[in-house]
Amino acid sequence: MAASAPEFRGEDEWFHAVGSHQQNVSGMVTVSPGDGGKPQVSLDYQVNVWDRYNWDSGESTTFPGGVTIRDDDMGRLHKVGFAQEFDMRGSSSTYTQDLNSGSAPGVTPADPGREGSRGDVSRGNEENR
């Protein structure tokens, strides 16, 4: 009987694909006059993640099934031209929250990119220039 492949859970896949990383949330609050003198307040925000993969000596990752990949091995592959250090970065869609309502945040359907206004929190991202 053949051994079955180990089952990956979503959080395992994220960990093995990304590992440790840096993250932040950026956003902009908009306040405008509302009915009866009560201000209308909304928040547009986005999550950003990034990391530099540079094969740190002495570190390793163990995958399901007991397979361990050592960074020293990957570093050797990089030195001889078979692996490459790289930057990872990404941003979520822009989320909007009406702070006057008790509802959960909604997702803006598309990133407006270069067509965005000054209020577009993703406008300064490198890929949107």
Backbone as XML, in Angstrom:
<?xml version="1.0"?>
<chain id="A" units="angstrom">
  <residue number="1" name="MET">
    <atom name="N" x="0.846" y="-1.178" z="0.000"/>
    <atom name="CA" x="0.000" y="0.000" z="0.000"/>
    <atom name="C" x="0.887" y="1.236" z="0.000"/>
  </residue>
  <residue number="2" name="ALA">
    <atom name="N" x="0.638" y="2.138" z="-0.896"/>
    <atom name="CA" x="1.441" y="3.351" z="-1.015"/>
    <atom name="C" x="1.093" y="4.328" z="0.104"/>
  </residue>
  <residue number="3" name="ALA">
    <atom name="N" x="2.094" y="5.031" z="0.579"/>
    <atom name="CA" x="1.867" y="6.046" z="1.616"/>
    <atom name="C" x="1.169" y="7.244" z="0.997"/>
  </residue>
  <residue number="4" name="SER">
    <atom name="N" x="0.229" y="7.812" z="1.738"/>
    <atom name="CA" x="-0.473" y="8.989" z="1.221"/>
    <atom name="C" x="0.338" y="10.250" z="1.512"/>
  </residue>
  <residue number="5" name="ALA">
    <atom name="N" x="0.125" y="11.240" z="0.686"/>
    <atom name="CA" x="0.803" y="12.528" z="0.865"/>
    <atom name="C" x="0.274" y="13.205" z="2.123"/>
  </residue>
  <residue number="6" name="PRO">
    <atom name="N" x="1.118" y="13.932" z="2.854"/>
    <atom name="CA" x="0.635" y="14.628" z="4.046"/>
    <atom name="C" x="-0.385" y="15.692" z="3.677"/>
  </residue>
  <residue number="7" name="GLU">
    <atom name="N" x="-1.343" y="15.894" z="4.552"/>
    <atom name="CA" x="-2.374" y="16.903" z="4.309"/>
    <atom name="C" x="-1.878" y="18.255" z="4.794"/>
  </residue>
  <residue number="8" name="PHE">
    <atom name="N" x="-1.996" y="19.273" z="3.941"/>
    <atom name="CA" x="-1.598" y="20.630" z="4.304"/>
    <atom name="C" x="-2.836" y="21.410" z="4.700"/>
  </residue>
  <residue number="9" name="ARG">
    <atom name="N" x="-2.737" y="22.136" z="5.789"/>
    <atom name="CA" x="-3.790" y="23.066" z="6.176"/>
    <atom name="C" x="-3.395" y="24.436" z="5.645"/>
  </residue>
  <residue number="10" name="GLY">
    <atom name="N" x="-4.373" y="25.332" z="5.493"/>
    <atom name="CA" x="-4.125" y="26.665" z="4.955"/>
    <atom name="C" x="-3.021" y="27.408" z="5.670"/>
  </residue>
  <residue number="11" name="GLU">
    <atom name="N" x="-3.005" y="27.355" z="7.008"/>
    <atom name="CA" x="-1.981" y="28.092" z="7.742"/>
    <atom name="C" x="-0.598" y="27.480" z="7.536"/>
  </residue>
  <residue number="12" name="ASP">
    <atom name="N" x="-0.518" y="26.148" z="7.318"/>
    <atom name="CA" x="0.766" y="25.514" z="7.013"/>
    <atom name="C" x="1.283" y="25.995" z="5.668"/>
  </residue>
  <residue number="13" name="GLU">
    <atom name="N" x="0.397" y="26.062" z="4.676"/>
    <atom name="CA" x="0.806" y="26.500" z="3.352"/>
    <atom name="C" x="1.335" y="27.925" z="3.391"/>
  </residue>
  <residue number="14" name="TRP">
    <atom name="N" x="0.644" y="28.814" z="4.127"/>
    <atom name="CA" x="1.093" y="30.201" z="4.239"/>
    <atom name="C" x="2.464" y="30.245" z="4.916"/>
  </residue>
  <residue number="15" name="PHE">
    <atom name="N" x="2.630" y="29.502" z="6.002"/>
    <atom name="CA" x="3.902" y="29.497" z="6.722"/>
    <atom name="C" x="5.031" y="28.999" z="5.823"/>
  </residue>
  <residue number="16" name="HIS">
    <atom name="N" x="4.820" y="27.891" z="5.118"/>
    <atom name="CA" x="5.887" y="27.342" z="4.293"/>
    <atom name="C" x="6.169" y="28.187" z="3.057"/>
  </residue>
  <residue number="17" name="ALA">
    <atom name="N" x="5.189" y="28.910" z="2.583"/>
    <atom name="CA" x="5.403" y="29.770" z="1.418"/>
    <atom name="C" x="6.065" y="31.081" z="1.809"/>
  </residue>
  <residue number="18" name="VAL">
    <atom name="N" x="5.699" y="31.637" z="2.958"/>
    <atom name="CA" x="6.143" y="32.980" z="3.318"/>
    <atom name="C" x="7.077" y="32.985" z="4.518"/>
  </residue>
  <residue number="19" name="GLY">
    <atom name="N" x="6.822" y="32.150" z="5.504"/>
    <atom name="CA" x="7.629" y="32.152" z="6.727"/>
    <atom name="C" x="7.450" y="33.467" z="7.470"/>
  </residue>
  <residue number="20" name="SER">
    <atom name="N" x="8.505" y="33.932" z="8.115"/>
    <atom name="CA" x="8.402" y="35.209" z="8.823"/>
    <atom name="C" x="8.358" y="36.339" z="7.807"/>
  </residue>
  <residue number="21" name="HIS">
    <atom name="N" x="7.736" y="37.429" z="8.189"/>
    <atom name="CA" x="7.580" y="38.552" z="7.273"/>
    <atom name="C" x="7.265" y="39.813" z="8.066"/>
  </residue>
  <residue number="22" name="GLN">
    <atom name="N" x="7.315" y="40.929" z="7.403"/>
    <atom name="CA" x="6.930" y="42.210" z="7.984"/>
    <atom name="C" x="5.564" y="42.576" z="7.436"/>
  </residue>
  <residue number="23" name="GLN">
    <atom name="N" x="4.781" y="43.299" z="8.215"/>
    <atom name="CA" x="3.473" y="43.720" z="7.733"/>
    <atom name="C" x="3.080" y="45.041" z="8.364"/>
  </residue>
  <residue number="24" name="ASN">
    <atom name="N" x="2.201" y="45.750" z="7.675"/>
    <atom name="CA" x="1.615" y="46.965" z="8.239"/>
    <atom name="C" x="0.234" y="47.167" z="7.631"/>
  </residue>
  <residue number="25" name="VAL">
    <atom name="N" x="-0.502" y="48.052" z="8.227"/>
    <atom name="CA" x="-1.796" y="48.465" z="7.708"/>
    <atom name="C" x="-1.707" y="49.969" z="7.484"/>
  </residue>
  <residue number="26" name="SER">
    <atom name="N" x="-2.055" y="50.419" z="6.272"/>
    <atom name="CA" x="-2.053" y="51.848" z="5.987"/>
    <atom name="C" x="-3.471" y="52.255" z="5.631"/>
  </residue>
  <residue number="27" name="GLY">
    <atom name="N" x="-3.800" y="53.494" z="5.906"/>
    <atom name="CA" x="-5.154" y="53.910" z="5.603"/>
    <atom name="C" x="-5.339" y="55.407" z="5.666"/>
  </residue>
  <residue number="28" name="MET">
    <atom name="N" x="-6.572" y="55.800" z="5.373"/>
    <atom name="CA" x="-6.920" y="57.208" z="5.381"/>
    <atom name="C" x="-8.342" y="57.349" z="5.936"/>
  </residue>
  <residue number="29" name="VAL">
    <atom name="N" x="-8.507" y="58.270" z="6.862"/>
    <atom name="CA" x="-9.819" y="58.574" z="7.436"/>
    <atom name="C" x="-10.383" y="59.798" z="6.726"/>
  </residue>
  <residue number="30" name="THR">
    <atom name="N" x="-11.649" y="59.708" z="6.331"/>
    <atom name="CA" x="-12.336" y="60.826" z="5.687"/>
    <atom name="C" x="-13.485" y="61.265" z="6.593"/>
  </residue>
  <residue number="31" name="VAL">
    <atom name="N" x="-13.542" y="62.567" z="6.873"/>
    <atom name="CA" x="-14.616" y="63.132" z="7.691"/>
    <atom name="C" x="-15.306" y="64.205" z="6.859"/>
  </residue>
  <residue number="32" name="SER">
    <atom name="N" x="-16.645" y="64.107" z="6.773"/>
    <atom name="CA" x="-17.420" y="65.101" z="6.028"/>
    <atom name="C" x="-18.674" y="65.450" z="6.834"/>
  </residue>
  <residue number="33" name="PRO">
    <atom name="N" x="-19.253" y="66.635" z="6.556"/>
    <atom name="CA" x="-20.456" y="67.024" z="7.292"/>
    <atom name="C" x="-21.589" y="66.026" z="7.046"/>
  </residue>
  <residue number="34" name="GLY">
    <atom name="N" x="-22.330" y="65.745" z="8.098"/>
    <atom name="CA" x="-23.452" y="64.823" z="7.986"/>
    <atom name="C" x="-24.743" y="65.475" z="8.436"/>
  </residue>
  <residue number="35" name="ASP">
    <atom name="N" x="-25.805" y="64.699" z="8.433"/>
    <atom name="CA" x="-27.112" y="65.196" z="8.862"/>
    <atom name="C" x="-27.098" y="65.610" z="10.326"/>
  </residue>
  <residue number="36" name="GLY">
    <atom name="N" x="-27.751" y="66.729" z="10.618"/>
    <atom name="CA" x="-27.880" y="67.182" z="12.000"/>
    <atom name="C" x="-26.573" y="67.566" z="12.655"/>
  </residue>
  <residue number="37" name="GLY">
    <atom name="N" x="-25.548" y="67.894" z="11.860"/>
    <atom name="CA" x="-24.276" y="68.319" z="12.428"/>
    <atom name="C" x="-23.375" y="67.169" z="12.868"/>
  </residue>
  <residue number="38" name="LYS">
    <atom name="N" x="-23.867" y="65.933" z="12.739"/>
    <atom name="CA" x="-23.038" y="64.769" z="13.098"/>
    <atom name="C" x="-22.133" y="64.429" z="11.922"/>
  </residue>
  <residue number="39" name="PRO">
    <atom name="N" x="-20.811" y="64.352" z="12.122"/>
    <atom name="CA" x="-19.901" y="64.082" z="11.001"/>
    <atom name="C" x="-20.046" y="62.651" z="10.473"/>
  </residue>
  <residue number="40" name="GLN">
    <atom name="N" x="-19.834" y="62.510" z="9.162"/>
    <atom name="CA" x="-19.764" y="61.195" z="8.531"/>
    <atom name="C" x="-18.287" y="60.816" z="8.498"/>
  </residue>
  <residue number="41" name="VAL">
    <atom name="N" x="-17.948" y="59.669" z="9.055"/>
    <atom name="CA" x="-16.552" y="59.249" z="9.153"/>
    <atom name="C" x="-16.397" y="57.884" z="8.486"/>
  </residue>
  <residue number="42" name="SER">
    <atom name="N" x="-15.411" y="57.784" z="7.603"/>
    <atom name="CA" x="-15.122" y="56.495" z="6.975"/>
    <atom name="C" x="-13.615" y="56.262" z="6.965"/>
  </residue>
  <residue number="43" name="LEU">
    <atom name="N" x="-13.258" y="55.009" z="6.839"/>
    <atom name="CA" x="-11.856" y="54.598" z="6.839"/>
    <atom name="C" x="-11.609" y="53.713" z="5.632"/>
  </residue>
  <residue number="44" name="ASP">
    <atom name="N" x="-10.617" y="54.080" z="4.802"/>
    <atom name="CA" x="-10.144" y="53.232" z="3.708"/>
    <atom name="C" x="-8.784" y="52.711" z="4.133"/>
  </residue>
  <residue number="45" name="TYR">
    <atom name="N" x="-8.609" y="51.384" z="4.108"/>
    <atom name="CA" x="-7.333" y="50.830" z="4.567"/>
    <atom name="C" x="-6.934" y="49.610" z="3.752"/>
  </residue>
  <residue number="46" name="GLN">
    <atom name="N" x="-5.668" y="49.243" z="3.898"/>
    <atom name="CA" x="-5.076" y="48.167" z="3.127"/>
    <atom name="C" x="-3.965" y="47.530" z="3.953"/>
  </residue>
  <residue number="47" name="VAL">
    <atom name="N" x="-3.787" y="46.228" z="3.799"/>
    <atom name="CA" x="-2.730" y="45.485" z="4.488"/>
    <atom name="C" x="-1.582" y="45.271" z="3.511"/>
  </residue>
  <residue number="48" name="ASN">
    <atom name="N" x="-0.355" y="45.471" z="3.977"/>
    <atom name="CA" x="0.847" y="45.289" z="3.159"/>
    <atom name="C" x="1.775" y="44.292" z="3.855"/>
  </residue>
  <residue number="49" name="VAL">
    <atom name="N" x="2.393" y="43.385" z="3.089"/>
    <atom name="CA" x="3.372" y="42.433" z="3.633"/>
    <atom name="C" x="4.623" y="42.463" z="2.760"/>
  </residue>
  <residue number="50" name="TRP">
    <atom name="N" x="5.776" y="42.152" z="3.378"/>
    <atom name="CA" x="7.027" y="42.105" z="2.619"/>
    <atom name="C" x="8.070" y="41.322" z="3.405"/>
  </residue>
  <residue number="51" name="ASP">
    <atom name="N" x="9.061" y="40.811" z="2.686"/>
    <atom name="CA" x="10.185" y="40.104" z="3.297"/>
    <atom name="C" x="11.296" y="39.981" z="2.263"/>
  </residue>
  <residue number="52" name="ARG">
    <atom name="N" x="12.493" y="39.759" z="2.734"/>
    <atom name="CA" x="13.654" y="39.501" z="1.881"/>
    <atom name="C" x="14.091" y="38.081" z="2.165"/>
  </residue>
  <residue number="53" name="TYR">
    <atom name="N" x="14.126" y="37.236" z="1.149"/>
    <atom name="CA" x="14.582" y="35.858" z="1.322"/>
    <atom name="C" x="16.054" y="35.801" z="0.969"/>
  </residue>
  <residue number="54" name="ASN">
    <atom name="N" x="16.865" y="35.542" z="2.002"/>
    <atom name="CA" x="18.303" y="35.599" z="1.801"/>
    <atom name="C" x="19.035" y="34.417" z="2.423"/>
  </residue>
  <residue number="55" name="TRP">
    <atom name="N" x="18.346" y="33.313" z="2.646"/>
    <atom name="CA" x="18.949" y="32.062" z="3.071"/>
    <atom name="C" x="19.881" y="32.247" z="4.261"/>
  </residue>
  <residue number="56" name="ASP">
    <atom name="N" x="19.311" y="32.635" z="5.406"/>
    <atom name="CA" x="20.070" y="32.866" z="6.642"/>
    <atom name="C" x="20.751" y="31.583" z="7.111"/>
  </residue>
  <residue number="57" name="SER">
    <atom name="N" x="22.039" y="31.675" z="7.348"/>
    <atom name="CA" x="22.813" y="30.529" z="7.816"/>
    <atom name="C" x="22.293" y="30.062" z="9.177"/>
  </residue>
  <residue number="58" name="GLY">
    <atom name="N" x="22.202" y="28.751" z="9.344"/>
    <atom name="CA" x="21.791" y="28.182" z="10.628"/>
    <atom name="C" x="20.295" y="27.986" z="10.796"/>
  </residue>
  <residue number="59" name="GLU">
    <atom name="N" x="19.483" y="28.461" z="9.858"/>
    <atom name="CA" x="18.030" y="28.303" z="9.970"/>
    <atom name="C" x="17.563" y="27.150" z="9.080"/>
  </residue>
  <residue number="60" name="SER">
    <atom name="N" x="16.374" y="26.604" z="9.398"/>
    <atom name="CA" x="15.803" y="25.523" z="8.600"/>
    <atom name="C" x="14.296" y="25.505" z="8.787"/>
  </residue>
  <residue number="61" name="THR">
    <atom name="N" x="13.608" y="24.793" z="7.901"/>
    <atom name="CA" x="12.160" y="24.615" z="7.985"/>
    <atom name="C" x="11.860" y="23.146" z="7.766"/>
  </residue>
  <residue number="62" name="THR">
    <atom name="N" x="11.012" y="22.577" z="8.635"/>
    <atom name="CA" x="10.590" y="21.187" z="8.496"/>
    <atom name="C" x="9.183" y="21.152" z="7.931"/>
  </residue>
  <residue number="63" name="PHE">
    <atom name="N" x="9.008" y="20.393" z="6.870"/>
    <atom name="CA" x="7.730" y="20.248" z="6.189"/>
    <atom name="C" x="7.048" y="18.973" z="6.683"/>
  </residue>
  <residue number="64" name="PRO">
    <atom name="N" x="5.723" y="18.874" z="6.490"/>
    <atom name="CA" x="5.032" y="17.626" z="6.844"/>
    <atom name="C" x="5.694" y="16.440" z="6.149"/>
  </residue>
  <residue number="65" name="GLY">
    <atom name="N" x="5.744" y="15.331" z="6.835"/>
    <atom name="CA" x="6.421" y="14.159" z="6.290"/>
    <atom name="C" x="7.860" y="14.088" z="6.745"/>
  </residue>
  <residue number="66" name="GLY">
    <atom name="N" x="8.313" y="15.086" z="7.536"/>
    <atom name="CA" x="9.653" y="15.058" z="8.106"/>
    <atom name="C" x="10.759" y="15.566" z="7.200"/>
  </residue>
  <residue number="67" name="VAL">
    <atom name="N" x="10.436" y="16.227" z="6.097"/>
    <atom name="CA" x="11.459" y="16.767" z="5.205"/>
    <atom name="C" x="11.917" y="18.116" z="5.756"/>
  </residue>
  <residue number="68" name="THR">
    <atom name="N" x="13.215" y="18.255" z="5.971"/>
    <atom name="CA" x="13.775" y="19.505" z="6.484"/>
    <atom name="C" x="14.652" y="20.143" z="5.412"/>
  </residue>
  <residue number="69" name="ILE">
    <atom name="N" x="14.403" y="21.418" z="5.139"/>
    <atom name="CA" x="15.217" y="22.187" z="4.193"/>
    <atom name="C" x="16.031" y="23.178" z="5.014"/>
  </residue>
  <residue number="70" name="ARG">
    <atom name="N" x="17.351" y="23.076" z="4.896"/>
    <atom name="CA" x="18.235" y="23.978" z="5.636"/>
    <atom name="C" x="18.593" y="25.176" z="4.768"/>
  </residue>
  <residue number="71" name="ASP">
    <atom name="N" x="18.581" y="26.364" z="5.380"/>
    <atom name="CA" x="18.959" y="27.578" z="4.650"/>
    <atom name="C" x="20.403" y="27.513" z="4.162"/>
  </residue>
  <residue number="72" name="ASP">
    <atom name="N" x="21.267" y="26.813" z="4.891"/>
    <atom name="CA" x="22.659" y="26.669" z="4.448"/>
    <atom name="C" x="22.717" y="25.985" z="3.083"/>
  </residue>
  <residue number="73" name="ASP">
    <atom name="N" x="21.854" y="24.971" z="2.885"/>
    <atom name="CA" x="21.815" y="24.280" z="1.588"/>
    <atom name="C" x="21.342" y="25.224" z="0.491"/>
  </residue>
  <residue number="74" name="MET">
    <atom name="N" x="20.286" y="25.986" z="0.768"/>
    <atom name="CA" x="19.788" y="26.947" z="-0.213"/>
    <atom name="C" x="20.840" y="28.019" z="-0.497"/>
  </residue>
  <residue number="75" name="GLY">
    <atom name="N" x="21.577" y="28.422" z="0.529"/>
    <atom name="CA" x="22.644" y="29.411" z="0.355"/>
    <atom name="C" x="23.729" y="28.902" z="-0.579"/>
  </residue>
  <residue number="76" name="ARG">
    <atom name="N" x="24.071" y="27.621" z="-0.448"/>
    <atom name="CA" x="25.065" y="27.037" z="-1.361"/>
    <atom name="C" x="24.538" y="27.032" z="-2.791"/>
  </residue>
  <residue number="77" name="LEU">
    <atom name="N" x="23.245" y="26.704" z="-2.959"/>
    <atom name="CA" x="22.662" y="26.726" z="-4.305"/>
    <atom name="C" x="22.690" y="28.138" z="-4.889"/>
  </residue>
  <residue number="78" name="HIS">
    <atom name="N" x="22.478" y="29.144" z="-4.014"/>
    <atom name="CA" x="22.530" y="30.533" z="-4.474"/>
    <atom name="C" x="23.950" y="30.896" z="-4.922"/>
  </residue>
  <residue number="79" name="LYS">
    <atom name="N" x="24.946" y="30.488" z="-4.150"/>
    <atom name="CA" x="26.336" y="30.830" z="-4.473"/>
    <atom name="C" x="26.778" y="30.250" z="-5.811"/>
  </residue>
  <residue number="80" name="VAL">
    <atom name="N" x="26.237" y="29.080" z="-6.180"/>
    <atom name="CA" x="26.649" y="28.465" z="-7.450"/>
    <atom name="C" x="25.677" y="28.763" z="-8.583"/>
  </residue>
  <residue number="81" name="GLY">
    <atom name="N" x="24.648" y="29.586" z="-8.319"/>
    <atom name="CA" x="23.760" y="30.051" z="-9.378"/>
    <atom name="C" x="22.505" y="29.235" z="-9.610"/>
  </residue>
  <residue number="82" name="PHE">
    <atom name="N" x="22.168" y="28.301" z="-8.703"/>
    <atom name="CA" x="20.964" y="27.487" z="-8.886"/>
    <atom name="C" x="19.783" y="27.951" z="-8.043"/>
  </residue>
  <residue number="83" name="ALA">
    <atom name="N" x="19.978" y="28.915" z="-7.185"/>
    <atom name="CA" x="18.886" y="29.493" z="-6.376"/>
    <atom name="C" x="19.107" y="30.998" z="-6.365"/>
  </residue>
  <residue number="84" name="GLN">
    <atom name="N" x="18.098" y="31.724" z="-6.002"/>
    <atom name="CA" x="18.209" y="33.177" z="-6.033"/>
    <atom name="C" x="17.550" y="33.775" z="-4.802"/>
  </residue>
  <residue number="85" name="GLU">
    <atom name="N" x="18.203" y="34.747" z="-4.190"/>
    <atom name="CA" x="17.577" y="35.524" z="-3.136"/>
    <atom name="C" x="16.544" y="36.428" z="-3.791"/>
  </residue>
  <residue number="86" name="PHE">
    <atom name="N" x="15.475" y="36.750" z="-3.072"/>
    <atom name="CA" x="14.427" y="37.562" z="-3.684"/>
    <atom name="C" x="13.635" y="38.320" z="-2.639"/>
  </residue>
  <residue number="87" name="ASP">
    <atom name="N" x="12.941" y="39.358" z="-3.107"/>
    <atom name="CA" x="12.034" y="40.137" z="-2.269"/>
    <atom name="C" x="10.615" y="39.641" z="-2.504"/>
  </residue>
  <residue number="88" name="MET">
    <atom name="N" x="9.852" y="39.557" z="-1.440"/>
    <atom name="CA" x="8.436" y="39.222" z="-1.526"/>
    <atom name="C" x="7.676" y="40.428" z="-1.001"/>
  </residue>
  <residue number="89" name="ARG">
    <atom name="N" x="6.632" y="40.847" z="-1.721"/>
    <atom name="CA" x="5.791" y="41.925" z="-1.222"/>
    <atom name="C" x="4.401" y="41.787" z="-1.823"/>
  </residue>
  <residue number="90" name="GLY">
    <atom name="N" x="3.440" y="42.285" z="-1.109"/>
    <atom name="CA" x="2.078" y="42.228" z="-1.606"/>
    <atom name="C" x="1.181" y="43.140" z="-0.792"/>
  </residue>
  <residue number="91" name="SER">
    <atom name="N" x="0.041" y="43.456" z="-1.355"/>
    <atom name="CA" x="-0.941" y="44.322" z="-0.707"/>
    <atom name="C" x="-2.329" y="43.752" z="-0.931"/>
  </residue>
  <residue number="92" name="SER">
    <atom name="N" x="-3.177" y="43.945" z="0.058"/>
    <atom name="CA" x="-4.561" y="43.503" z="-0.067"/>
    <atom name="C" x="-5.332" y="44.488" z="-0.929"/>
  </residue>
  <residue number="93" name="SER">
    <atom name="N" x="-6.560" y="44.145" z="-1.213"/>
    <atom name="CA" x="-7.483" y="45.109" z="-1.801"/>
    <atom name="C" x="-7.690" y="46.222" z="-0.789"/>
  </residue>
  <residue number="94" name="THR">
    <atom name="N" x="-8.233" y="47.334" z="-1.226"/>
    <atom name="CA" x="-8.566" y="48.417" z="-0.307"/>
    <atom name="C" x="-9.920" y="48.115" z="0.327"/>
  </residue>
  <residue number="95" name="TYR">
    <atom name="N" x="-9.963" y="48.173" z="1.639"/>
    <atom name="CA" x="-11.197" y="47.942" z="2.384"/>
    <atom name="C" x="-11.756" y="49.286" z="2.841"/>
  </residue>
  <residue number="96" name="THR">
    <atom name="N" x="-13.071" y="49.412" z="2.888"/>
    <atom name="CA" x="-13.719" y="50.636" z="3.336"/>
    <atom name="C" x="-14.629" y="50.308" z="4.510"/>
  </residue>
  <residue number="97" name="GLN">
    <atom name="N" x="-14.530" y="51.098" z="5.555"/>
    <atom name="CA" x="-15.392" y="50.933" z="6.715"/>
    <atom name="C" x="-16.068" y="52.256" z="7.029"/>
  </residue>
  <residue number="98" name="ASP">
    <atom name="N" x="-17.397" y="52.254" z="7.031"/>
    <atom name="CA" x="-18.178" y="53.411" z="7.464"/>
    <atom name="C" x="-18.186" y="53.369" z="8.984"/>
  </residue>
  <residue number="99" name="LEU">
    <atom name="N" x="-17.494" y="54.288" z="9.619"/>
    <atom name="CA" x="-17.364" y="54.265" z="11.076"/>
    <atom name="C" x="-18.626" y="54.733" z="11.794"/>
  </residue>
  <residue number="100" name="ASN">
    <atom name="N" x="-19.609" y="55.229" z="11.045"/>
    <atom name="CA" x="-20.873" y="55.615" z="11.663"/>
    <atom name="C" x="-21.825" y="54.420" z="11.768"/>
  </residue>
  <residue number="101" name="SER">
    <atom name="N" x="-21.553" y="53.370" z="11.039"/>
    <atom name="CA" x="-22.421" y="52.191" z="11.095"/>
    <atom name="C" x="-21.736" y="51.107" z="11.907"/>
  </residue>
  <residue number="102" name="GLY">
    <atom name="N" x="-22.488" y="50.127" z="12.289"/>
    <atom name="CA" x="-21.921" y="49.013" z="13.044"/>
    <atom name="C" x="-21.589" y="47.836" z="12.158"/>
  </residue>
  <residue number="103" name="SER">
    <atom name="N" x="-21.597" y="48.034" z="10.838"/>
    <atom name="CA" x="-21.392" y="46.915" z="9.912"/>
    <atom name="C" x="-19.918" y="46.553" z="9.765"/>
  </residue>
  <residue number="104" name="ALA">
    <atom name="N" x="-19.684" y="45.331" z="9.289"/>
    <atom name="CA" x="-18.324" y="44.850" z="9.038"/>
    <atom name="C" x="-17.753" y="45.539" z="7.802"/>
  </residue>
  <residue number="105" name="PRO">
    <atom name="N" x="-16.427" y="45.621" z="7.691"/>
    <atom name="CA" x="-15.803" y="46.244" z="6.521"/>
    <atom name="C" x="-16.177" y="45.546" z="5.231"/>
  </residue>
  <residue number="106" name="GLY">
    <atom name="N" x="-16.241" y="46.316" z="4.140"/>
    <atom name="CA" x="-16.494" y="45.774" z="2.810"/>
    <atom name="C" x="-15.251" y="45.906" z="1.966"/>
  </residue>
  <residue number="107" name="VAL">
    <atom name="N" x="-15.159" y="45.145" z="0.898"/>
    <atom name="CA" x="-13.991" y="45.162" z="0.019"/>
    <atom name="C" x="-14.310" y="45.985" z="-1.219"/>
  </residue>
  <residue number="108" name="THR">
    <atom name="N" x="-13.411" y="46.905" z="-1.569"/>
    <atom name="CA" x="-13.534" y="47.642" z="-2.821"/>
    <atom name="C" x="-13.286" y="46.640" z="-3.945"/>
  </residue>
  <residue number="109" name="PRO">
    <atom name="N" x="-14.170" y="46.530" z="-4.935"/>
    <atom name="CA" x="-14.053" y="45.465" z="-5.925"/>
    <atom name="C" x="-12.793" y="45.479" z="-6.768"/>
  </residue>
  <residue number="110" name="ALA">
    <atom name="N" x="-12.222" y="46.610" z="-7.057"/>
    <atom name="CA" x="-11.028" y="46.641" z="-7.904"/>
    <atom name="C" x="-10.095" y="47.743" z="-7.431"/>
  </residue>
  <residue number="111" name="ASP">
    <atom name="N" x="-8.801" y="47.502" z="-7.557"/>
    <atom name="CA" x="-7.800" y="48.505" z="-7.233"/>
    <atom name="C" x="-7.755" y="49.501" z="-8.381"/>
  </residue>
  <residue number="112" name="PRO">
    <atom name="N" x="-8.032" y="50.785" z="-8.142"/>
    <atom name="CA" x="-8.070" y="51.741" z="-9.243"/>
    <atom name="C" x="-6.702" y="52.061" z="-9.833"/>
  </residue>
  <residue number="113" name="GLY">
    <atom name="N" x="-5.613" y="51.679" z="-9.167"/>
    <atom name="CA" x="-4.278" y="51.881" z="-9.723"/>
    <atom name="C" x="-4.013" y="53.325" z="-10.103"/>
  </residue>
  <residue number="114" name="ARG">
    <atom name="N" x="-3.464" y="53.541" z="-11.283"/>
    <atom name="CA" x="-3.087" y="54.882" z="-11.726"/>
    <atom name="C" x="-4.275" y="55.811" z="-11.860"/>
  </residue>
  <residue number="115" name="GLU">
    <atom name="N" x="-5.464" y="55.259" z="-12.050"/>
    <atom name="CA" x="-6.634" y="56.098" z="-12.208"/>
    <atom name="C" x="-7.159" y="56.610" z="-10.872"/>
  </residue>
  <residue number="116" name="GLY">
    <atom name="N" x="-6.592" y="56.146" z="-9.774"/>
    <atom name="CA" x="-7.071" y="56.532" z="-8.452"/>
    <atom name="C" x="-6.827" y="57.993" z="-8.142"/>
  </residue>
  <residue number="117" name="SER">
    <atom name="N" x="-7.593" y="58.517" z="-7.209"/>
    <atom name="CA" x="-7.434" y="59.904" z="-6.785"/>
    <atom name="C" x="-6.425" y="59.977" z="-5.648"/>
  </residue>
  <residue number="118" name="ARG">
    <atom name="N" x="-6.238" y="61.157" z="-5.095"/>
    <atom name="CA" x="-5.342" y="61.302" z="-3.955"/>
    <atom name="C" x="-5.845" y="60.502" z="-2.765"/>
  </residue>
  <residue number="119" name="GLY">
    <atom name="N" x="-7.138" y="60.188" z="-2.774"/>
    <atom name="CA" x="-7.709" y="59.400" z="-1.688"/>
    <atom name="C" x="-7.470" y="57.912" z="-1.823"/>
  </residue>
  <residue number="120" name="ASP">
    <atom name="N" x="-6.826" y="57.477" z="-2.901"/>
    <atom name="CA" x="-6.552" y="56.061" z="-3.122"/>
    <atom name="C" x="-5.309" y="55.687" z="-2.326"/>
  </residue>
  <residue number="121" name="VAL">
    <atom name="N" x="-5.482" y="54.894" z="-1.240"/>
    <atom name="CA" x="-4.353" y="54.581" z="-0.354"/>
    <atom name="C" x="-3.296" y="53.705" z="-1.011"/>
  </residue>
  <residue number="122" name="SER">
    <atom name="N" x="-3.622" y="53.058" z="-2.140"/>
    <atom name="CA" x="-2.630" y="52.225" z="-2.814"/>
    <atom name="C" x="-1.886" y="52.979" z="-3.910"/>
  </residue>
  <residue number="123" name="ARG">
    <atom name="N" x="-2.207" y="54.241" z="-4.132"/>
    <atom name="CA" x="-1.642" y="54.997" z="-5.251"/>
    <atom name="C" x="-0.125" y="55.100" z="-5.191"/>
  </residue>
  <residue number="124" name="GLY">
    <atom name="N" x="0.458" y="55.140" z="-3.993"/>
    <atom name="CA" x="1.902" y="55.276" z="-3.873"/>
    <atom name="C" x="2.658" y="53.970" z="-4.052"/>
  </residue>
  <residue number="125" name="ASN">
    <atom name="N" x="1.963" y="52.845" z="-4.209"/>
    <atom name="CA" x="2.651" y="51.578" z="-4.379"/>
    <atom name="C" x="3.412" y="51.541" z="-5.699"/>
  </residue>
  <residue number="126" name="GLU">
    <atom name="N" x="4.562" y="50.925" z="-5.694"/>
    <atom name="CA" x="5.424" y="50.861" z="-6.869"/>
    <atom name="C" x="4.691" y="50.338" z="-8.090"/>
  </residue>
  <residue number="127" name="GLU">
    <atom name="N" x="3.879" y="49.264" z="-7.921"/>
    <atom name="CA" x="3.220" y="48.687" z="-9.087"/>
    <atom name="C" x="2.115" y="49.560" z="-9.643"/>
  </residue>
  <residue number="128" name="ASN">
    <atom name="N" x="1.689" y="50.611" z="-8.917"/>
    <atom name="CA" x="0.635" y="51.493" z="-9.398"/>
    <atom name="C" x="1.182" y="52.800" z="-9.970"/>
  </residue>
  <residue number="129" name="ARG">
    <atom name="N" x="2.471" y="52.911" z="-10.148"/>
    <atom name="CA" x="3.066" y="54.146" z="-10.668"/>
    <atom name="C" x="3.121" y="54.133" z="-12.167"/>
  </residue>
</chain>
